[in-house]
C-alpha positions as a printed Julia matrix, in Angstrom:
501×3 Matrix{Float64}:
   3.34   16.45  -59.69
   4.58   13.89  -57.14
   5.54   16.78  -54.85
   1.99   18.21  -55.02
   0.52   14.79  -54.17
   2.87   14.56  -51.17
   1.79   18.0   -49.94
  -1.85   16.99  -50.35
  -1.3    13.76  -48.38
   0.43   15.61  -45.55
  -2.42   18.1   -45.36
  -5.03   15.33  -45.04
  -2.95   13.51  -42.4
  -2.45   16.6   -40.27
  -6.16   17.38  -40.38
  -6.82   14.21  -38.38
  -4.8    15.66  -35.52
  -5.53   19.37  -35.77
  -9.12   20.36  -35.16
 -11.03   22.83  -37.23
 -12.29   26.18  -36.05
 -15.56   27.95  -36.25
 -15.03   30.65  -38.89
 -17.54   32.92  -37.25
 -15.64   33.02  -33.96
 -11.92   32.62  -34.8
  -9.61   33.9   -37.55
  -8.51   31.02  -39.77
  -4.88   32.0   -39.21
  -5.11   31.34  -35.45
  -4.92   27.6   -34.66
  -6.85   26.36  -31.64
  -5.0    25.59  -28.41
  -4.62   21.8   -28.22
  -3.65   19.09  -25.75
  -2.37   15.59  -26.52
  -4.38   12.57  -25.39
  -2.31    9.41  -24.95
  -4.8     6.86  -26.24
  -2.54    3.83  -25.8
  -1.69    4.62  -22.18
  -5.36    5.15  -21.28
  -6.39    1.84  -22.86
  -3.56   -0.01  -21.13
  -4.9     1.2   -17.79
  -8.35   -0.18  -18.61
  -6.77   -3.63  -18.73
  -4.7    -3.06  -15.59
  -7.64   -2.16  -13.37
  -9.58   -5.28  -14.4
  -6.66   -7.64  -13.81
  -5.33   -6.09  -10.59
  -5.02   -8.53   -7.69
  -5.62   -6.55   -4.49
  -3.99   -9.3    -2.42
  -0.7    -8.58   -4.19
  -1.02   -4.81   -4.15
   1.3    -2.96   -1.82
  -0.23   -0.35    0.43
   2.84    0.29    2.54
   2.72    3.88    3.62
   5.48    6.39    3.24
   5.97    7.37    6.83
   6.22   11.12    7.37
   8.47   12.63    9.99
   7.14   11.78   13.42
   5.46   14.5    15.45
   5.75   14.63   19.21
   2.28   14.23   20.62
   3.27   16.16   23.74
   4.14   19.22   21.69
   1.68   21.97   22.68
   1.62   23.18   19.09
   0.57   19.73   17.92
  -2.16   19.52   20.53
  -3.64   22.64   18.95
  -3.82   20.67   15.68
  -1.7    23.12   13.73
   1.11   20.71   12.8
   1.14   18.96    9.43
  -0.58   15.58    9.13
  -0.22   13.38    6.08
  -1.79   10.2     4.73
  -1.45    8.16    1.56
  -4.4     8.44   -0.79
  -5.54    5.58   -3.03
  -8.21    5.02   -5.62
 -10.79    2.7    -4.1
 -11.12    0.77   -7.37
  -7.75   -0.91   -6.8
  -8.88   -2.11   -3.38
 -11.21   -4.91   -4.47
 -10.89   -7.55   -7.19
 -13.09   -6.51  -10.09
 -16.29   -8.46  -10.64
 -16.8    -6.96  -14.09
 -16.39   -8.93  -17.31
 -15.05   -5.92  -19.2
 -14.15   -2.27  -18.74
 -17.4    -0.96  -20.19
 -19.47   -2.72  -17.52
 -17.19   -1.18  -14.87
 -17.72    2.3   -16.33
 -21.5     1.84  -16.49
 -21.62    0.76  -12.85
 -19.49    3.77  -11.89
 -21.85    6.1   -13.73
 -24.94    4.51  -12.19
 -23.7     5.07   -8.68
 -22.42    8.49   -9.64
 -25.92    9.53  -10.75
 -27.33    8.39   -7.42
 -24.74   10.41   -5.53
 -25.44   13.55   -7.55
 -29.18   13.16   -6.94
 -28.48   12.82   -3.22
 -26.33   15.96   -3.12
 -28.96   17.94   -5.01
 -31.68   16.71   -2.66
 -29.63   17.57    0.44
 -29.12   21.12   -0.76
 -32.76   21.44   -1.8
 -33.87   20.31    1.66
 -31.63   22.97    3.24
 -32.84   25.7     0.88
 -36.5    24.81    1.45
 -36.09   24.31    5.19
 -37.05   20.63    5.16
 -35.81   18.6     8.13
 -34.48   15.31    6.76
 -35.37   13.57   10.02
 -39.02   14.14    9.07
 -38.66   12.26    5.79
 -38.05    8.76    7.11
 -38.11    6.97   10.48
 -35.0     7.26   12.55
 -33.65    4.27   14.43
 -35.98    1.51   15.57
 -35.62    1.68   19.32
 -36.8    -1.94   19.71
 -33.89   -3.23   17.63
 -31.22   -5.1    19.57
 -27.79   -5.42   18.08
 -26.97   -9.03   17.29
 -23.47  -10.33   16.61
 -23.43  -12.23   13.35
 -20.85  -13.56   10.98
 -20.02  -11.26    8.07
 -21.27  -12.98    4.94
 -21.92  -10.06    2.59
 -19.68  -10.27   -0.53
 -16.74   -7.88   -0.6
 -18.25   -6.14   -3.56
 -21.23   -6.48   -5.83
 -21.37   -5.54   -9.48
 -23.38   -2.45   -8.57
 -21.07   -1.15   -5.88
 -17.69   -1.64   -7.54
 -16.14    1.53   -8.91
 -17.86    4.35   -7.03
 -15.1     6.79   -7.91
 -14.21    7.44   -4.27
 -10.77    7.5    -2.66
  -9.5     6.1     0.61
  -6.71    6.35    3.18
  -5.54    4.14    6.02
  -6.33    5.65    9.4
  -6.04    4.43   12.98
  -8.96    4.48   15.42
  -8.86    3.86   19.16
  -6.15    3.18   21.72
  -4.21    1.13   20.85
  -4.88    2.27   17.29
  -6.58   -0.19   14.94
  -5.71    0.75   11.36
  -8.41    0.59    8.71
  -9.25    2.0     5.28
 -11.75    4.84    5.31
 -13.39    6.42    2.28
 -12.69   10.17    2.02
 -15.62   12.4     1.21
 -15.65   16.19    0.85
 -19.44   15.99    0.53
 -20.02   14.48    4.0
 -19.49   15.6     7.57
 -20.17   12.63    9.85
 -17.23   10.28   10.39
 -18.14    6.65   11.02
 -16.79    3.12   11.15
 -18.36   -0.31   11.35
 -18.48   -1.66   14.9
 -19.1    -4.87   16.75
 -21.58   -6.22   17.59
 -23.03   -6.16   14.07
 -26.75   -6.15   13.47
 -26.04   -5.98    9.75
 -22.55   -5.2     8.46
 -20.99   -5.51    5.03
 -17.63   -7.26    4.67
 -14.51   -5.14    4.99
 -10.83   -5.96    4.51
  -9.82   -5.25    8.11
 -11.4    -6.71   11.26
 -14.52   -4.85   12.36
 -13.72   -2.38   15.15
 -14.55   -3.54   18.67
 -15.13   -0.46   20.86
 -14.42   -2.44   24.04
 -10.83   -2.89   22.85
 -10.15    0.87   22.92
  -9.31    2.54   26.22
 -10.23    5.97   24.78
 -13.67    5.05   23.37
 -16.51    7.01   25.03
 -20.21    6.8    24.24
 -21.89   10.18   23.89
 -24.96   10.89   25.98
 -28.16   12.27   24.49
 -27.38   15.67   25.99
 -23.86   15.86   24.53
 -23.32   18.86   22.25
 -22.16   16.6    19.41
 -25.43   14.68   19.52
 -27.48   17.84   18.98
 -25.41   18.62   15.88
 -26.47   15.45   14.08
 -28.95   15.78   11.25
 -30.75   12.59   12.29
 -30.46   11.22   15.82
 -32.34    9.38   18.55
 -31.82    8.45   22.19
 -31.76    5.05   23.87
 -30.68    4.37   27.45
 -29.21    7.89   27.46
 -26.91    6.98   24.58
 -26.89    9.09   21.43
 -27.81    7.17   18.29
 -27.09    8.45   14.78
 -28.25    7.7    11.27
 -26.67    8.85    8.01
 -28.29    8.09    4.65
 -26.71    8.53    1.23
 -28.12    9.29   -2.18
 -27.71    5.73   -3.46
 -29.87    4.3    -0.64
 -26.91    3.24    1.53
 -27.07    4.06    5.23
 -25.3     3.59    8.55
 -26.94    3.45   11.98
 -25.39    3.04   15.39
 -23.99    4.73   18.48
 -22.39    8.16   18.38
 -19.15    8.28   20.36
 -15.7     9.82   20.62
 -12.31    8.17   20.2
  -8.74    8.9    19.19
  -7.95    9.08   15.45
  -4.34    8.45   14.37
  -2.83    9.67   11.09
  -0.04    7.18   10.46
   3.01    8.47   12.32
   2.12   12.11   11.67
   0.24   12.33   14.93
  -3.2    11.84   16.42
  -6.31   13.76   17.42
  -8.14   12.89   20.64
 -11.89   12.82   21.26
 -13.03   12.85   17.64
 -16.81   12.39   17.37
 -17.65    9.47   15.1
 -20.41    7.01   14.44
 -19.92    3.43   15.65
 -22.15    1.74   13.09
 -23.87   -1.53   13.99
 -26.2    -1.57   10.98
 -24.51   -0.51    7.75
 -26.13   -1.44    4.46
 -26.0    -0.53    0.8
 -23.37    0.01   -1.84
 -20.28    0.3     0.3
 -17.1    -1.49   -0.73
 -14.45   -3.09    1.51
 -13.5     0.08    3.38
 -14.31    0.19    7.08
 -16.22    3.47    7.03
 -15.99    7.1     6.02
 -13.94   10.16    6.94
 -15.96   13.32    6.44
 -13.94   16.2     4.96
 -16.92   18.51    4.51
 -17.37   21.98    5.96
 -19.86   21.05    8.69
 -19.09   21.15   12.39
 -18.82   17.36   12.76
 -16.32   16.87    9.93
 -12.78   15.81   10.76
 -11.45   19.08    9.35
 -13.53   21.14   11.76
 -13.0    18.87   14.74
  -9.22   19.06   14.33
  -9.46   22.82   13.64
  -7.49   22.38   10.42
  -6.27   25.59    8.79
  -6.07   23.85    5.42
  -6.13   20.47    3.75
  -5.16   19.26    0.33
  -5.22   16.13   -1.79
  -4.15   14.93   -5.2
  -6.38   12.31   -6.78
  -4.57    9.67   -8.8
  -6.23    8.22  -11.87
  -8.92    5.79  -10.69
  -7.5     3.13  -13.03
  -3.99    3.51  -11.61
  -2.42    1.53   -8.77
  -0.35    4.56   -7.76
  -1.03    6.64   -4.67
  -0.75   10.27   -3.68
  -1.37   12.07   -0.41
  -3.96   13.73    1.77
  -2.34   16.5     3.82
  -3.59   18.73    6.62
  -2.05   22.09    7.63
   0.91   21.76    5.3
   0.45   23.0     1.75
   0.81   26.7     0.99
  -0.59   28.27   -2.16
   2.08   29.57   -4.53
   1.94   32.6    -6.79
   1.8    30.34   -9.85
  -1.17   28.3    -8.64
  -4.62   28.74  -10.08
  -6.79   30.03   -7.25
 -10.5    30.59   -6.79
 -12.57   32.02   -3.96
 -13.82   29.41   -1.49
 -17.46   30.36   -1.07
 -20.0    29.39    1.56
 -23.7    28.74    1.22
 -25.51   30.21    4.2
 -28.16   27.47    3.98
 -25.77   24.5     4.18
 -22.18   24.32    5.41
 -21.15   20.85    4.2
 -20.17   21.67    0.62
 -17.23   23.66   -0.7
 -18.35   26.17   -3.33
 -15.86   27.89   -5.58
 -16.0    30.89   -7.85
 -16.16   29.65  -11.46
 -16.66   32.24  -14.19
 -16.58   30.12  -17.34
 -14.59   28.01  -19.79
 -12.45   28.18  -22.87
 -12.19   25.52  -25.56
  -9.14   25.61  -27.81
  -8.23   28.99  -26.33
 -11.6    30.51  -27.29
 -13.87   31.72  -24.48
 -17.22   29.92  -24.35
 -20.08   32.4   -24.29
 -22.29   31.81  -21.26
 -24.26   34.01  -18.89
 -22.22   35.69  -16.13
 -24.75   34.58  -13.51
 -25.02   30.94  -14.5
 -22.68   29.71  -11.73
 -23.8    32.1    -8.99
 -25.53   31.1    -5.75
 -28.8    32.98   -5.64
 -30.42   34.63   -2.61
 -32.3    31.44   -1.7
 -29.1    29.35   -1.6
 -29.72   27.56   -4.89
 -27.19   27.23   -7.71
 -23.45   27.64   -7.53
 -20.56   25.24   -8.15
 -19.15   22.77   -5.63
 -15.98   20.66   -5.63
 -16.69   17.04   -4.69
 -14.14   14.23   -4.59
 -16.9    11.6    -4.37
 -18.65   12.61   -7.59
 -16.88   11.28  -10.68
 -18.23   13.17  -13.7
 -18.55   16.95  -13.63
 -22.18   18.06  -13.86
 -22.94   21.44  -15.37
 -26.17   23.37  -15.43
 -27.75   22.44  -18.78
 -27.2    25.77  -20.53
 -23.52   25.82  -19.54
 -23.03   22.2   -20.55
 -24.62   22.7   -23.97
 -22.4    25.71  -24.65
 -19.24   23.85  -23.59
 -20.09   20.71  -25.56
 -21.05   22.62  -28.69
 -17.79   24.58  -28.58
 -15.88   21.3   -28.31
 -17.85   19.75  -31.17
 -17.12   22.7   -33.45
 -13.39   22.1   -33.01
 -13.47   18.33  -33.45
 -15.35   17.88  -36.7
 -12.41   15.96  -38.2
 -12.25   13.42  -35.38
 -14.05   10.13  -35.92
 -17.31   10.02  -33.98
 -18.11    6.98  -31.89
 -21.37    5.73  -30.44
 -23.91    8.53  -30.32
 -24.35    8.27  -26.53
 -23.26    6.05  -23.65
 -25.07    6.46  -20.35
 -24.43   10.06  -19.19
 -22.29   10.91  -22.2
 -23.71   12.27  -25.45
 -20.4    13.11  -27.17
 -18.09   10.17  -27.92
 -15.23    9.44  -30.33
 -13.6     6.39  -31.89
  -9.84    6.55  -31.27
  -9.26    2.82  -31.83
  -6.82    3.4   -34.71
  -4.8     6.14  -32.98
  -1.91    6.05  -30.5
  -2.16    9.76  -29.65
  -4.49   12.5   -30.77
  -4.5    16.29  -30.48
  -7.73   17.68  -29.09
  -8.88   21.21  -28.15
  -7.75   22.23  -24.68
 -10.53   22.75  -22.13
  -9.78   25.53  -19.63
 -11.57   26.46  -16.39
 -11.71   30.19  -15.63
 -12.16   31.2   -12.0
 -13.49   34.32  -10.36
 -10.55   36.64   -9.85
  -8.91   36.01  -13.2
  -6.98   32.76  -12.7
  -7.42   29.78  -15.04
  -6.5    26.09  -15.26
  -5.89   24.06  -18.42
  -7.16   20.52  -17.98
  -5.06   17.6   -19.23
  -6.77   15.87  -22.15
  -7.28   12.68  -20.11
  -9.36   14.7   -17.62
 -12.1    15.38  -20.15
 -11.82   12.57  -22.7
 -12.03    9.23  -20.91
 -12.23    5.64  -22.18
 -15.61    3.96  -21.71
 -14.5     0.58  -23.04
 -11.23   -1.16  -23.82
 -11.59   -0.9   -27.6
 -10.92    2.81  -28.1
 -14.21    4.61  -27.44
 -13.59    7.86  -25.55
 -16.3    10.24  -24.34
 -16.38   13.92  -23.39
 -16.49   13.55  -19.6
 -19.03   16.21  -18.67
 -22.76   15.8   -18.22
 -25.75   18.15  -17.99
 -27.96   18.46  -14.93
 -31.44   19.87  -14.63
 -30.48   21.16  -11.2
 -29.18   24.71  -10.85
 -26.23   23.23   -8.92
 -23.04   22.39  -10.82
 -20.45   19.92   -9.47
 -16.78   19.6   -10.42
 -16.08   15.88  -10.03
 -12.97   13.82   -9.5
 -12.37   12.99  -13.19
 -11.57   16.66  -13.76
  -9.61   16.85  -10.47
  -7.29   13.91  -11.2
  -3.6    14.72  -11.2
  -4.15   18.19   -9.76
  -3.43   19.07   -6.14
  -6.54   20.68   -4.72
  -5.85   22.85   -1.68
  -8.6    24.12    0.6
  -7.24   27.18    2.41
  -9.86   27.3     5.17
  -8.29   30.3     6.9
  -8.23   32.59    3.87
 -11.23   31.09    2.05
  -9.35   30.18   -1.11
  -9.09   27.06   -3.22
  -5.83   26.34   -5.01
  -5.44   24.1    -8.05
  -1.86   23.08   -8.83
  -1.21   20.84  -11.81
   2.35   19.8   -10.88
   2.27   19.29   -7.11
   1.21   15.67   -6.73
């Protein structure tokens, strides 16, 4: 009798860790494919990110092997370049009282970014010129030098989910932190004299201190490539606006950009921003990694680039590499697709998902770019939470719910998330594995922490996907964390390697 009670107890205990299956779709004898979520480790990181003192953080770079700048091969920009890559959330002391308020501010900004991306693509599809939507630069404005008094970070701007690297600009090179963005093309930095600048950790760049700084004229080819530009005293002026209402305005110029001791690229077109406002953090500007002609990748004629995004709550770093990483036979690969209406974004061929090893039933065309340029799936390192077209999201979520009926449900919804769990009493938990399937037959199993994330420091975890009413789907950086993403620009392939960070 005691033996039977022991067997019964073991069965109940195991059921907390093994998820159930949908009898209509899976034989009862076939257990679902599972992944282990380390609850304790995730919650420890929520405390670390709030208590981190940026002044004591070490950002000393691992210097790569030096490249001779006189090497003709290097001058053709085909040699490897490498930079350290950090989560921007470790860059500024947190202004949040608890982890939940940090998450909510991240999600608020994330929603603004997604809306901006969707609008940018819609404008391109519908043939709307963004310069017609709002006034360009006020030609009567005169730049005024003023002391920087804007706080390093506000509650709204902290935790945007972006990543940054330290890059040199000018001759001699002035090193500064720049946000990396695969969804932007125009490179820019804050410049003196400031009409309105936010505070940054490094001194604001003074173009007169660089012997290689050159203002671009209104007739320069680079000026005509800007989405929004104006002319004053035969100098090209630029304006870039972002989905959250942030913007930068200033002079368009060229200067030398240095990648640590890897090497440097001369005459890179970049904005010298004298009026920069909005939800920027302490970084000095932005490095555009998009597919447009003004991006750093195109200007340096990169054959490939890759990055591995560390957990945003981790003080660790990884790397951003150009022209160095080759795709291996064991890597998950997907076609790198282009939208004929807009060249900024990197689209990839996604065919569907599996949950617990069971294929999720969705339409074959749900992730396709249609004839007008609408739809499709883009990779974006600046968006945090993956957005899926509503039908696809509902199918994925419902499949996950069917296999987690034994897990304790948490709050019904938190901001973007409608599927949450209470793991407060657990140290680890087995959950159904979520798998991406790519066009061409390759697939990638996501680590559990890439789709179940803490939203407070008390054990509430949410399914980190969200629906969008747009036909565009976006794979965000939560799902990219810990995976090296390689953009093979020569062969139009994207590689996803789980163990190459």
